[in-house]
């Protein structure tokens, strides 16, 4: 109750200060609608106000709980099987779609849940805690496929390419990387040339998550080679489609319930209206999409890290050695403490990045920090969880080995840890530039 | 004008390991995870399903207890109930609250809200009383369909398939009536994200038992709460004859 009062007081203080400012401002400069300005100011305050309380807003708590219940009851029991047999969780994706989880940020008018990015982050974390692969599918559909269309698409494109992908019946994918370039995204060699009323795409994309299960892709190709990275454009291609074929499914270390393969384009023809955003803005679209996608992957990593921590802590209670549960041994306690700190600090970074995005403030640095911290927390927790379990951690009877394998990719895709460091340093140095 | 009242109870979550308080007056509830009683979830699901099939117009979720029970009512709203009623009971009254007091509250509310059906879970997983539904029906002098595994509304009557020890019993009762939900009645839905958002705008009315003319005095006093006895180690025997001999020796057979 005290913390709520503190929140209310700070909120009122800041609100009154802003209202003062607004009133004096509106008197000096005529505005079209001072009331909506005020509401806009209140909404921006949300991102600053709630970190002062010890708990999330009620709606977010309810939403987190429903996702956690689903993950515990429906995903946890089958995650091992999905991993072992490389099975895409089609039914679970449909059920998550019915809950609104496949399109969290999409407005209700387009068929989504109409919630904010913090809610999305919580959803992905809880789903990933149940099954890392399913969390990946949710994240890719929300952030990488729907994200850029929601931000850069026309109303018609949104209705055509987003609405059918909100129900879980269809999922999308994001095709930026190529065999010749991953981190070096500006060097895209996939080409798009205009022929009459069509674009013709040629080239190969690599490492595309969801490829074998997707019904559409956001794909990047060079429209003007001379303009280097400013000559890349984004396109929407349905799947399957003549001229687009899929390479063999990669045999991965982890997240094995997702399909990862090459996309091969051989004179793939699409209507002119399938360009997303303006010509040459592809690189910008990709970078902005990945900025938000980072929060999704950070959330996925958090879920995997938490699952690994849960596994280790539970085992520490039950396993006895030297006459007592191993949780009594300092060596084990230190590991669990380090794991908990790693997860919680990464979680707060992730929440902050999400809240900044919701408040429409710059969040590039924070999103990169979140992804870096969360993915390194996931690999750390996966590693230590196996260590706590000892021999049991090495066999498939316990989920620790799956968390270890699932965690590893989070340091690589959607921007390697090395790229994240470059992004953070770049933003940081800008802040200190004189 | 068909309205259904659904009772939802906030109980300790089924997955939590229960601990008895050191003074043996009850179980530890502080800081322990609570959620909606699983049979109440089934009751809510059935009510919402009946509304979706257009047999009834409005579903009202009711819970009795301190302020925390509003979380449980909100969950019911997120599952599809239209509005909620929070009957405030706290402190000693809440600790002593049992099926008799609840059924009096529900009977009063059923009359006040002109409900055609009262749907409850068959029992709560904390006290396992299995009495509230039956008492409510008796106080209202309404027919009851308890342990329901299938409910079909046909005009002014309800066909209820009941799970009983001998198998399944089908009865036909007239409305208004009280139903209690058993495990196999349905599979409760997960609250969808849009419904969680909508739940925030739905109304929860507040009232006290006194407003309904209900006295909360309990006729039951809990003397002591103990943990179940710890399970003793078993004894392995080599043959069936040994087993029979041992069972005879310790008086089991």
mmCIF file with all atom_site columns, C-alpha atoms in Angstrom, chain B residues 90-97:
data_model
loop_
_atom_site.group_PDB
_atom_site.id
_atom_site.type_symbol
_atom_site.label_atom_id
_atom_site.label_alt_id
_atom_site.label_comp_id
_atom_site.label_asym_id
_atom_site.label_entity_id
_atom_site.label_seq_id
_atom_site.pdbx_PDB_ins_code
_atom_site.Cartn_x
_atom_site.Cartn_y
_atom_site.Cartn_z
_atom_site.occupancy
_atom_site.B_iso_or_equiv
_atom_site.pdbx_formal_charge
_atom_site.auth_seq_id
_atom_site.auth_comp_id
_atom_site.auth_asym_id
_atom_site.auth_atom_id
_atom_site.pdbx_PDB_model_num
ATOM 1 C CA . UNK B 1 90 ? -12.609 -10.047 6.458  1.00 0.00 ? 90 UNK B CA 1
ATOM 2 C CA . UNK B 1 91 ? -10.814 -10.837 9.679  1.00 0.00 ? 91 UNK B CA 1
ATOM 3 C CA . UNK B 1 92 ? -12.366 -13.323 12.107 1.00 0.00 ? 92 UNK B CA 1
ATOM 4 C CA . UNK B 1 93 ? -15.562 -13.533 10.034 1.00 0.00 ? 93 UNK B CA 1
ATOM 5 C CA . UNK B 1 94 ? -13.505 -14.621 7.015  1.00 0.00 ? 94 UNK B CA 1
ATOM 6 C CA . UNK B 1 95 ? -11.576 -17.247 8.946  1.00 0.00 ? 95 UNK B CA 1
ATOM 7 C CA . UNK B 1 96 ? -14.804 -18.704 10.352 1.00 0.00 ? 96 UNK B CA 1
ATOM 8 C CA . UNK B 1 97 ? -16.699 -18.429 7.049  1.00 0.00 ? 97 UNK B CA 1
#
